[in-house]
């Protein structure tokens, strides 16, 4: 073999070694890129499911396992339809089959009722973004799935709150209208009307304040009573005492009781125990009336100016009696003794209140 041939072989060998080294570098770079891609998919906060053009799953991340409650080996090679209710199979299959990604990602489920299917057969609302991962003739479909359960529940709560607010506003306006109408009929001049109306609206507002602090879930009897008497607490010791077990009334019933107590408090501040150095003692207890549990609340004024029975039954007295009869299905008994006013309210408790 001559020198030229040997030189050629050596050059070819050197070139092969260089080419092989380059192939090795490219393979290593490809492996690193694939590892980085898998890390990105694995770290994604949403479920990611990658399928081939036959809609067979080739890769899922940890969030997909958690969301659908499958182990990874259980999903690989399975059709995408395994993760959705049967009623969506045809729709979803057609949408994925004609998706080429040319127009960018496609959102599915946004504004529509699209559901995922967990391993245990439970359904949950989802939205899905589809995108294409291009390859050499073997493009992949990437589906990013987001659980909409919390969003749907929030929207339902918001809708419920809006309806409840609308109902409350209508009831409040009806109450204000009724109070204004009857106050006008029972007062003889504009000044008296203004004073009486203001006091009754304040009582209504105070009842709402108690409920607002409890997110309108109801209010305790102690809070309802204290809220109506607190405006008259100006000294070192409050001019009232409260006594009774812990118990809660529903929202509408709390407002009704608050209005009746507000009427008693206003009258006590103008003519009774709260007009001077007297005191008001409010006590409540539960008792049985047949198969029902009732609440008996007693308002007792002492130490105020001498009391004389009114010449006629005013709107305040009728408001208390009507509130107990209509709003609470009970009764109210007012006594105007010389030592002070006493009012006994009796009404049945609803389920959950007793």
Tab-separated table of N, CA, C and O in Angstrom, residues 155-169:
chain	number	residue	atom	x	y	z
A	155	UNK	N	-69.567	30.729	40.344
A	155	UNK	CA	-70.596	31.372	39.535
A	155	UNK	C	-71.993	31.056	40.062
A	155	UNK	O	-72.862	31.930	40.095
A	156	UNK	N	-72.198	29.802	40.479
A	156	UNK	CA	-73.503	29.429	41.027
A	156	UNK	C	-73.785	30.161	42.332
A	156	UNK	O	-74.911	30.617	42.570
A	157	UNK	N	-72.741	30.288	43.179
A	157	UNK	CA	-72.924	31.037	44.431
A	157	UNK	C	-73.229	32.500	44.147
A	157	UNK	O	-74.069	33.116	44.819
A	158	UNK	N	-72.550	33.059	43.150
A	158	UNK	CA	-72.784	34.454	42.799
A	158	UNK	C	-74.211	34.654	42.303
A	158	UNK	O	-74.888	35.615	42.693
A	159	UNK	N	-74.678	33.736	41.447
A	159	UNK	CA	-76.048	33.823	40.947
A	159	UNK	C	-77.051	33.714	42.096
A	159	UNK	O	-78.032	34.470	42.164
A	160	UNK	N	-76.790	32.783	43.010
A	160	UNK	CA	-77.674	32.615	44.163
A	160	UNK	C	-77.686	33.865	45.032
A	160	UNK	O	-78.751	34.314	45.494
A	161	UNK	N	-76.507	34.459	45.242
A	161	UNK	CA	-76.430	35.671	46.065
A	161	UNK	C	-77.162	36.836	45.417
A	161	UNK	O	-77.827	37.624	46.102
A	162	UNK	N	-77.054	36.947	44.084
A	162	UNK	CA	-77.750	38.035	43.386
A	162	UNK	C	-79.267	37.866	43.524
A	162	UNK	O	-79.997	38.825	43.779
A	163	UNK	N	-79.722	36.625	43.372
A	163	UNK	CA	-81.167	36.370	43.531
A	163	UNK	C	-81.614	36.652	44.960
A	163	UNK	O	-82.676	37.229	45.190
A	164	UNK	N	-80.788	36.223	45.918
A	164	UNK	CA	-81.124	36.461	47.326
A	164	UNK	C	-81.136	37.958	47.628
A	164	UNK	O	-82.017	38.456	48.341
A	165	UNK	N	-80.139	38.679	47.082
A	165	UNK	CA	-80.080	40.129	47.291
A	165	UNK	C	-81.317	40.797	46.707
A	165	UNK	O	-81.910	41.692	47.332
A	166	UNK	N	-81.714	40.376	45.500
A	166	UNK	CA	-82.900	40.944	44.874
A	166	UNK	C	-84.132	40.706	45.750
A	166	UNK	O	-84.959	41.606	45.949
A	167	UNK	N	-84.228	39.488	46.287
A	167	UNK	CA	-85.355	39.161	47.174
A	167	UNK	C	-85.326	40.010	48.432
A	167	UNK	O	-86.361	40.547	48.865
A	168	UNK	N	-84.123	40.159	49.027
A	168	UNK	CA	-84.002	40.948	50.260
A	168	UNK	C	-84.361	42.412	50.006
A	168	UNK	O	-85.032	43.049	50.814
A	169	UNK	N	-83.889	42.953	48.898
A	169	UNK	CA	-84.163	44.365	48.590
A	169	UNK	C	-85.659	44.584	48.423
A	169	UNK	O	-86.221	45.569	48.930
